[in-house]
Coordinates of C-alpha atoms in Angstrom, one line a residue:
X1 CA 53.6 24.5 7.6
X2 CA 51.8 26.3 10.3
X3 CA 48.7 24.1 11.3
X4 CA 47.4 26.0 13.8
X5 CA 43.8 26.8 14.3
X6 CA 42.9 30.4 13.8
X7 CA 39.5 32.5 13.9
X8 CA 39.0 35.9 13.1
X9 CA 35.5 38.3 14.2
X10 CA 34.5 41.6 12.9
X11 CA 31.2 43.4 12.7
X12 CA 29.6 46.2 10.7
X13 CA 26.5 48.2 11.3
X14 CA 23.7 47.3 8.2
X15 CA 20.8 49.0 9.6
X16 CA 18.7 51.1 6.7
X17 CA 17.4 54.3 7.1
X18 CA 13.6 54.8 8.6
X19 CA 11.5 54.7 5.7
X20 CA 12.8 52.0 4.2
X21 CA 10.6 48.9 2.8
X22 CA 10.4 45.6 5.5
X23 CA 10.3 42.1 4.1
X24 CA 7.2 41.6 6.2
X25 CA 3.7 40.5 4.5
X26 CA 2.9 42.8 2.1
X27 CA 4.9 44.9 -0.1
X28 CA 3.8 48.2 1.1
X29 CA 5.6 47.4 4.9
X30 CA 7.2 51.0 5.8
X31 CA 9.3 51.7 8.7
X32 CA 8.5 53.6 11.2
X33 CA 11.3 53.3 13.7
X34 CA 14.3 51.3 14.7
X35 CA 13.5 48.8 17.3
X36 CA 17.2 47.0 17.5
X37 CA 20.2 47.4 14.7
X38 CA 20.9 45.5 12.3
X39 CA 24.6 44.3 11.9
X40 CA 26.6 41.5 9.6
X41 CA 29.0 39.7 11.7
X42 CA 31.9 37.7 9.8
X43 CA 34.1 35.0 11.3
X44 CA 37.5 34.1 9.6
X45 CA 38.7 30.7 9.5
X46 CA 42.3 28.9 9.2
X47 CA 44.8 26.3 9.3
X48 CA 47.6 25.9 7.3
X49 CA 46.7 26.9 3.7
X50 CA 42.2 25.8 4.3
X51 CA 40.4 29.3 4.8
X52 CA 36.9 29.9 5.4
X53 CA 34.3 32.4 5.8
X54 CA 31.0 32.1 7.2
X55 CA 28.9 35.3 7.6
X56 CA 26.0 36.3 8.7
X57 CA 23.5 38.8 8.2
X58 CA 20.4 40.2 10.3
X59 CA 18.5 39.9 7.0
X60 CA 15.6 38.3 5.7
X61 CA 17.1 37.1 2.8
X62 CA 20.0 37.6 0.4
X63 CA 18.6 36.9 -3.6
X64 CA 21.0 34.7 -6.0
X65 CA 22.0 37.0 -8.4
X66 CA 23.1 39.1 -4.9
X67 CA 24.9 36.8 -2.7
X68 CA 27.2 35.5 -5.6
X69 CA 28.1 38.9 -6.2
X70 CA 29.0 39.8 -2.4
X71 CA 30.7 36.7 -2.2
X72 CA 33.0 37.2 -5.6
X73 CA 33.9 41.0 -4.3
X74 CA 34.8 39.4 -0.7
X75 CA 36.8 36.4 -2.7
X76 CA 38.3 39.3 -4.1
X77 CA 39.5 41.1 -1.5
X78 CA 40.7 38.5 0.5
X79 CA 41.8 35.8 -2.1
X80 CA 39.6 33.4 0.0
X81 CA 37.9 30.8 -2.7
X82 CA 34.1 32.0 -2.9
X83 CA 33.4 28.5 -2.8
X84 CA 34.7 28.4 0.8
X85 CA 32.2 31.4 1.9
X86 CA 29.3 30.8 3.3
X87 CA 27.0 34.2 2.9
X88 CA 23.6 34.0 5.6
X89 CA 20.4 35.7 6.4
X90 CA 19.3 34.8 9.7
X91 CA 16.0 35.3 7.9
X92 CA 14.1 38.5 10.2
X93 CA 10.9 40.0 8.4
X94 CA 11.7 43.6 10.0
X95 CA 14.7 43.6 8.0
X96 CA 14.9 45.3 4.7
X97 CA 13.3 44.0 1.4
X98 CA 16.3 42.6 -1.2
X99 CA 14.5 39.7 -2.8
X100 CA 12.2 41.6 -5.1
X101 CA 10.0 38.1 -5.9
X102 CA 6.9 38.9 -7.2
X103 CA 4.1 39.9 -4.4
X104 CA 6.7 40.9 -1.3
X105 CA 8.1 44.3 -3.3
X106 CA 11.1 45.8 -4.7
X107 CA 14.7 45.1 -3.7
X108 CA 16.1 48.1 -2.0
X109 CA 19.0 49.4 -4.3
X110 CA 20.4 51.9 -2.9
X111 CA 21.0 50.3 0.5
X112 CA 22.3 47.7 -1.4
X113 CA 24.9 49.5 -2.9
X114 CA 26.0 52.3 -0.3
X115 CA 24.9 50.1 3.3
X116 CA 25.0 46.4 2.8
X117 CA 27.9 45.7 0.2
X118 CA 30.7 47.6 1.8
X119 CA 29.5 46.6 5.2
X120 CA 30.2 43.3 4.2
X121 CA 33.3 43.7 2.8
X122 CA 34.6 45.6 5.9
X123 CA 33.7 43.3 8.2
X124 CA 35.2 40.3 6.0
X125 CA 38.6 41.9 5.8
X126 CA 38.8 42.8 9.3
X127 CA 37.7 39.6 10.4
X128 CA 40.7 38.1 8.6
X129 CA 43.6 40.6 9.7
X130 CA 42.7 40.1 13.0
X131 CA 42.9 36.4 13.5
X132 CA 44.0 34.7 16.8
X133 CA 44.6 31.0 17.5
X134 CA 42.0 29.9 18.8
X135 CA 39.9 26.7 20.2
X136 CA 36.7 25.5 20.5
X137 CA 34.4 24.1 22.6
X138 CA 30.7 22.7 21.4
X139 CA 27.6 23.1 23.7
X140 CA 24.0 22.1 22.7
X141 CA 20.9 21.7 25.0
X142 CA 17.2 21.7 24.3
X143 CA 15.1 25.2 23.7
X144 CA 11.6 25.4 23.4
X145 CA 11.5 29.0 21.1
X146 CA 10.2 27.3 18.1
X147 CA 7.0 25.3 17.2
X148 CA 5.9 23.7 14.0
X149 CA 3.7 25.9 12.4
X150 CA 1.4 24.2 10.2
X151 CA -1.9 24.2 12.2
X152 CA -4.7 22.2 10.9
X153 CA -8.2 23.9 11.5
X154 CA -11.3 21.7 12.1
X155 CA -12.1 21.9 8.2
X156 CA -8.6 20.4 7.6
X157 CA -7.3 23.0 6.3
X158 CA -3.5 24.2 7.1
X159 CA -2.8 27.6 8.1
X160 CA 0.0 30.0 9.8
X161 CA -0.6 29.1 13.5
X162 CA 1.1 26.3 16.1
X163 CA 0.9 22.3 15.9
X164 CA 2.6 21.1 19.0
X165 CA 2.6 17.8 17.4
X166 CA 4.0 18.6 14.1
X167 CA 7.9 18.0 13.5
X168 CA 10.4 20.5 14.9
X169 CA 14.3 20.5 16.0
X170 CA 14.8 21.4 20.0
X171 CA 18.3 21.3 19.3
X172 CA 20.4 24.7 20.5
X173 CA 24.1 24.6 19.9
X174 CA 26.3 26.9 21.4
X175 CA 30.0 27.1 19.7
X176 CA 32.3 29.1 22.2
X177 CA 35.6 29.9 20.9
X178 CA 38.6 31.2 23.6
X179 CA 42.4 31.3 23.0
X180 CA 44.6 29.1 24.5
X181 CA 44.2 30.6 28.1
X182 CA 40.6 29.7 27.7
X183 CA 39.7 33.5 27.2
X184 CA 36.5 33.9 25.6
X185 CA 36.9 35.2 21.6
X186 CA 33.6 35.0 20.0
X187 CA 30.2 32.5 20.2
X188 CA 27.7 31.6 17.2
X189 CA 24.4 30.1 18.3
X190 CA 22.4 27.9 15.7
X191 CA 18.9 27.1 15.7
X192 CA 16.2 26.8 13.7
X193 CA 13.0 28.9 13.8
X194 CA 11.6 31.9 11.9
X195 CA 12.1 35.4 12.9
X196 CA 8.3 36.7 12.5
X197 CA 7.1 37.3 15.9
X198 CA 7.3 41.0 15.1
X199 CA 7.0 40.0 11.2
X200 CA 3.8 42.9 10.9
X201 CA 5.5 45.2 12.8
X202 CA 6.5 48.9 11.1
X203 CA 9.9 48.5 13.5
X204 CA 13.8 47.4 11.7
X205 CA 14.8 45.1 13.8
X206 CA 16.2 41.2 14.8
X207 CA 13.0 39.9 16.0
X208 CA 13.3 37.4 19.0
X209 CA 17.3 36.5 17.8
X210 CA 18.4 40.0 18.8
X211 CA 17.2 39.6 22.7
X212 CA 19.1 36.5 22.5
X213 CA 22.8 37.5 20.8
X214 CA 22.0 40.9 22.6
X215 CA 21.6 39.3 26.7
X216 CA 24.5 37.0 25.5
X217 CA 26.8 39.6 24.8
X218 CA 25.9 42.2 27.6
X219 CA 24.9 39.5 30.6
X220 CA 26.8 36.4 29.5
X221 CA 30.3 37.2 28.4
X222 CA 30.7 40.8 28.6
X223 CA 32.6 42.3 25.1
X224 CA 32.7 38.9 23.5
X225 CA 30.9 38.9 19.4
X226 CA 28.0 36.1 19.2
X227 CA 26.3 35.9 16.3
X228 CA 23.0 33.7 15.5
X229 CA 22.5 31.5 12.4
X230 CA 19.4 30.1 11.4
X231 CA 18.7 26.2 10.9
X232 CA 15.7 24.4 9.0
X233 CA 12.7 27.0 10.2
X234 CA 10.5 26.9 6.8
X235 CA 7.7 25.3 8.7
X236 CA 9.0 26.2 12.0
X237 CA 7.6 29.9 14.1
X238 CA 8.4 31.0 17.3
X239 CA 5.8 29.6 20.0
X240 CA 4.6 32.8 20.7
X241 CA 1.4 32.8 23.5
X242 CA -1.5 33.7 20.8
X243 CA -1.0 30.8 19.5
X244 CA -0.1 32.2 16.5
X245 CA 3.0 32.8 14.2
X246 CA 3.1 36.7 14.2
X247 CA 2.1 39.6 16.7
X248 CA 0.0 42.3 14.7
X249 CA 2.4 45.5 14.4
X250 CA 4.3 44.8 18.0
X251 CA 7.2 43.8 19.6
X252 CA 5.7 42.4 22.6
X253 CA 5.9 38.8 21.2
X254 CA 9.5 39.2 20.1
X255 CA 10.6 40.2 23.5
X256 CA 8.8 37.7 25.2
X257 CA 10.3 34.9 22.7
X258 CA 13.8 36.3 22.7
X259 CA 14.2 36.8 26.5
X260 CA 13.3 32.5 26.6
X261 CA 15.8 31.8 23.0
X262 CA 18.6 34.3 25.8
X263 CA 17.6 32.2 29.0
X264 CA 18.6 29.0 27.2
X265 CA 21.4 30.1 25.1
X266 CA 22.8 31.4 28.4
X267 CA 22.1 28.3 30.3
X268 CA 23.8 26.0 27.7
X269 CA 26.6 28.1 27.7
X270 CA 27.0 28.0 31.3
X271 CA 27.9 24.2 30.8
X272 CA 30.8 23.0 31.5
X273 CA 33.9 24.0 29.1
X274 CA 36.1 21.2 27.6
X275 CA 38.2 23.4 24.6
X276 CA 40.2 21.5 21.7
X277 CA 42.0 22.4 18.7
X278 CA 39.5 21.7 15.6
X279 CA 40.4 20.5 12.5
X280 CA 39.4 22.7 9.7
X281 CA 38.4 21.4 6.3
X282 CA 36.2 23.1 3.6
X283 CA 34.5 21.4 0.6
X284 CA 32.2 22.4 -2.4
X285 CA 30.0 20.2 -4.6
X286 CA 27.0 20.5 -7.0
X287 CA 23.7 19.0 -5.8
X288 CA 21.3 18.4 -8.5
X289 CA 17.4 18.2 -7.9
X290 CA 15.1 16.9 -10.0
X291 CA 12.2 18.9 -11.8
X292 CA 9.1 18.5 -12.6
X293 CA 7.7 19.6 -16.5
X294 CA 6.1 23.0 -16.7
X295 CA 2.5 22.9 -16.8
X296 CA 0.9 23.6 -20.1
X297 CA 0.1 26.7 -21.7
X298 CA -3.2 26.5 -21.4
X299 CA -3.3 25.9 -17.5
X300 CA -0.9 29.1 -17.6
X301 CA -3.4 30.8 -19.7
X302 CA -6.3 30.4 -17.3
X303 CA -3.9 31.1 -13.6
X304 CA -2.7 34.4 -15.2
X305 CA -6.5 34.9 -16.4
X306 CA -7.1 34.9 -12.6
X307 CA -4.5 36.3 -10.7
X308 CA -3.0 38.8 -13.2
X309 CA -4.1 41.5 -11.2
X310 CA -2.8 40.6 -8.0
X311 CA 0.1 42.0 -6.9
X312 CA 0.6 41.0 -2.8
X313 CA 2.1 37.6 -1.1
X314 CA 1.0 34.2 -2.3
X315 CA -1.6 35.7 -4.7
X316 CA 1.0 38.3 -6.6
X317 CA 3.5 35.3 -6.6
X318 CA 1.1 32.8 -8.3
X319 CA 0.4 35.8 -10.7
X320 CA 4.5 36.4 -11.6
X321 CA 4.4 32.1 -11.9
X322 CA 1.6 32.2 -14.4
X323 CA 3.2 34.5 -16.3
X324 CA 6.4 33.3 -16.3
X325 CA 5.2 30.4 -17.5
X326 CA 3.3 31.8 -20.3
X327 CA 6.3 34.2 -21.2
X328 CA 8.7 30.7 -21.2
X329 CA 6.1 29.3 -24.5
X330 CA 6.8 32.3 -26.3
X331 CA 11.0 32.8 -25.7
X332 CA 12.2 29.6 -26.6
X333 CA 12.7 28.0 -23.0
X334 CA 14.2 24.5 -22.6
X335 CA 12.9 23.0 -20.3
X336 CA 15.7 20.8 -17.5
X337 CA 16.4 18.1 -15.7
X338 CA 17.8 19.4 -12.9
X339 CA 18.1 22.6 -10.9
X340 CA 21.5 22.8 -9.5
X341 CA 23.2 24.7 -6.6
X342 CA 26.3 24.6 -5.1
X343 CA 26.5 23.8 -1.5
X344 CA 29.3 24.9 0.5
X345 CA 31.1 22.8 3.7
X346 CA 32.9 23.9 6.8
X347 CA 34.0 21.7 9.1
X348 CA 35.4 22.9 12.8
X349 CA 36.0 19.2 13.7
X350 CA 33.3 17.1 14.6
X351 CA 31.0 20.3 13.6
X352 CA 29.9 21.8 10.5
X353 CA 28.0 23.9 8.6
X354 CA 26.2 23.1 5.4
X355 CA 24.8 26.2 3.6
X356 CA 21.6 25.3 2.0
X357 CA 19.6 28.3 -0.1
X358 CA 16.4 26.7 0.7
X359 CA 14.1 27.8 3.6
X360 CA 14.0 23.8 4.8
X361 CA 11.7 22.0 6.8
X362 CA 12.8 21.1 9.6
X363 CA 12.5 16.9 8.9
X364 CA 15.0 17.2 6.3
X365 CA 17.7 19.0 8.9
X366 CA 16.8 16.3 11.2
X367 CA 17.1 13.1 9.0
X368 CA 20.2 15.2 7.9
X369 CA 21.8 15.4 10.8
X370 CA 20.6 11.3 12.2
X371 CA 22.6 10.5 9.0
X372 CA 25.7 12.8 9.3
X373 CA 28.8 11.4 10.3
X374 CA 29.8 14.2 12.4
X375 CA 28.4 15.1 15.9
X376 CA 26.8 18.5 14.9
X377 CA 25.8 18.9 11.9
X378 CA 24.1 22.5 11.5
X379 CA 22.5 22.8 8.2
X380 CA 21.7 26.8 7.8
X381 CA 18.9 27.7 5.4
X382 CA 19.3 31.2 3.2
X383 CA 22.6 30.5 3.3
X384 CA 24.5 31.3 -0.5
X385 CA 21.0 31.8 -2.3
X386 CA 17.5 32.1 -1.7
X387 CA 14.7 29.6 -2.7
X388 CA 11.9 30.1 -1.3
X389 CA 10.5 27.0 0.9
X390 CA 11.3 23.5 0.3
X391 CA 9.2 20.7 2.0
X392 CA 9.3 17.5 3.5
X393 CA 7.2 15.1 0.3
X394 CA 4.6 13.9 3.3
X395 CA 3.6 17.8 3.4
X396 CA 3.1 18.3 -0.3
X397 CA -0.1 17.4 -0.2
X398 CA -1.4 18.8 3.2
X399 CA -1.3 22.2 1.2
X400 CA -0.7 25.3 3.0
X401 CA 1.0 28.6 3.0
X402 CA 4.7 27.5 2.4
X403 CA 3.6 24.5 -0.2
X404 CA 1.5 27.4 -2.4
X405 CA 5.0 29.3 -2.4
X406 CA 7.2 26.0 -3.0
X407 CA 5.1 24.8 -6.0
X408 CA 5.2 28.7 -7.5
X409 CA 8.9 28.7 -7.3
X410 CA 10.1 28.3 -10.8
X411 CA 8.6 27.8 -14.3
X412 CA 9.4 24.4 -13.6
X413 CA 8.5 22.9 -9.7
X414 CA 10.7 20.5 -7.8
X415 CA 9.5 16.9 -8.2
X416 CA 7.7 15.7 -4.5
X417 CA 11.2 13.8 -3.7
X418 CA 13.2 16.5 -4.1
X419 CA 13.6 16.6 -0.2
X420 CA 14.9 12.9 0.0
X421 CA 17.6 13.1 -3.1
X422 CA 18.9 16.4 -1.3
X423 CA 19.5 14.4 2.2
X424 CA 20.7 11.7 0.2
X425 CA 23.2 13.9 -1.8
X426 CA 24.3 15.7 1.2
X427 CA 25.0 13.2 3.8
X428 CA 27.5 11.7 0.8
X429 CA 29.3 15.1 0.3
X430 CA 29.3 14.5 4.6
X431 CA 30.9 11.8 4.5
X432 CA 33.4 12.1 1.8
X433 CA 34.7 15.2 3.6
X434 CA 34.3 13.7 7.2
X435 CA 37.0 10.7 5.3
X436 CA 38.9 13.1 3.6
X437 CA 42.6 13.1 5.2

């Protein structure tokens, strides 16, 4: 049997029309104009009978319900096991708005159905009919893009700003791929920070990522696919120069941020090259989380009583949760144990990529990674699902903007050590495969 490494790239243009809905901060976001296209860029992999896919989007997110369906049609088409496809949002808030959770709008159906699915597909199958043996060759270096972004005010309070003390991942990883005369074939870049330096803006677009994948393609190497995928960022913004998370309705900040996330991505991959042969292997297992009991119906009763009639961010969230809640006493709910997901592996030899559905802080992609067995372990939130934020426990109780949206989540919220009992299950699903002949 043929055991050779092979990798396949394609790419398809997802950009909406002008006029369509952004995932920004409120639900009424129109665009304007097209600042940078959107595109989903799929990369095939193989050796012997183990295929992967791992694909990315220039999304903000990709909804449950949606992602298993993409990923069932592209199973279909290409007989790879969905459960060896890893579906990603790189997470951009000037991209257009599928989630339809309650206070950020409606999912866009139509470019759902005539743009996004078929692009998908497209790219998937091309990706695998034109696959090359290939090797690889892992850079990583420090970039200075992202800052935590829990600031805490004088009154202790903890908004959307920068906290150069709080926890954050510096970690950039490069993975260049060539064939076997070292010619370059395609690059992914992974790191983790949020894509809302132009998250006001009226503009489709990438945010600071596109500068980056864009000066790596153009300046870099010339004609060669990169593609961006986006680590633990839920409490993690770009360090943009007001001090802030966001630029009101401009670009500027995005430019200024991407042109630093391109200086270092092109720096690290000006290393020098060492290129192996990886070994491929792919797993799938459940992880279970535990969950808290749903509040009573008479704490529903008197959150609805107050926020029924809002309709925008937190407070039109906390409104859908109330009700929810109230609508779960009256339809003969059961309430569980566990909420359960399943979480998809690829390993590229001493690399791999763990989808989570979560937006994750980044503490739990560190400790993650400090108790991986492998050298570069690239945990990539929005990846197969999306769930909202999920915190570090020792932020619970600070409060804040992504804490408000964590405990909101469900009819029933994730128990405080939720984060620990998902590092725990993953580094064993690590290490079983890292064992696994």
């Amino acid at each position: 049997m043929n055991k050779t490494f092979k990798i396949g790239v394609a790419r398809r243009d997802i950009t909406p029309k002008i006029g369509t809905c952004l995932y920004g901060y409120r639900p009424n976001l129109v665009s304007d104009s097209i600042h940078d296209l959107l595109s989903v860029t799929a990369f095939y992999f193989s050796q012997g009978s183990t295929r992967a896919l791992l694909i990315s989007c220039d999304l903000c997110l990709i909804p449950n319900a949606l992602n298993y369906r993409i990923r069932g049609i592209v199973s279909e088409a290409t007989r790879i096991d969905a459960d060896h496809i890893i579906l990603h949002a790189i997470h951009t808030h000037t991209g257009p708005t599928l989630g339809g959770m309650a206070g950020w709008g409606d999912p866009d159906f139509e470019y759902i159905e005539a743009k996004l699915i078929p692009a998908v597909l497209e790219a998937s199958r091309d990706a695998c009919n034109n696959a090359d043996e290939a090797k690889l060759c892992t850079l990583f270096g420090e970039s200075l893009v992202g800052i935590n972004r829990r600031e805490m005010t004088r009154d202790f309070k903890i908004v959307l700003g920068q906290d150069p003390r709080g926890s954050f991942d510096p970690k950039m990883t490069v993975l260049c791929f060539a064939d076997n005369n070292k010619k370059p074939l395609c690059n992914i870049i992974h790191y983790g920070c949020h894509p809302t330096a132009s998250g006001a803006a009226h503009c489709i677009g990438r945010d600071w990522p596109g500068v980056m994948v864009d000066t790596m393609e153009r300046e870099t190497v010339s004609g060669v696919t990169t593609a961006f995928v986006n680590g633990p960022e839920g409490d993690v913004g770009p360090r943009l120069t007001n001090k802030k998370t966001t630029e009101d309705r401009d670009v500027r900040g995005a430019m200024e941020v991407g042109a630093v996330a391109a200086a270092d991505a092109a720096r690290i991959y000006a290393y020098p090259k060492i290129y192996s042969e990886p070994e491929l292997k792919v797993s799938c297992k459940t992880v279970e989380l535990p969950l808290k009991k749903r509040i009573s119906m008479e704490e529903a009763q008197v959150g609805w009583a107050k926020y029924k009639d809002r309709k925008v961010n937190i407070a039109g969230a906390k409104g859908g949760y109330y009700k929810a809640v109230l609508d779960s006493y009256g339809n003969g709910y059961e309430e569980k144990e566990f909420f359960s997901y399943k979480q998809t592996i690829i390993a590229l030899g001493e690399v791999v990529f763990i989808s989570c559905p979560f937006e994750l802080f980044s503490f739990i992609g560190l400790k993650t990674a400090e108790f991986s067995p492998f050298a570069h372990t690239l945990t990539l939130s929005n990846s197969n699902g999306s769930e909202a934020y999920f915190p570090s426990h020792d932020q619970i109780c600070r409060g804040g903007y992504e804490i408000e949206v964590f405990l909101v989540r469900d009819v029933q919220p994730f128990t405080d050590d939720c984060d620990v009992r998902l590092i725990d299950q993953t580094v064993k699903h690590l290490e079983e495969l890292y064992n696994k002949d």
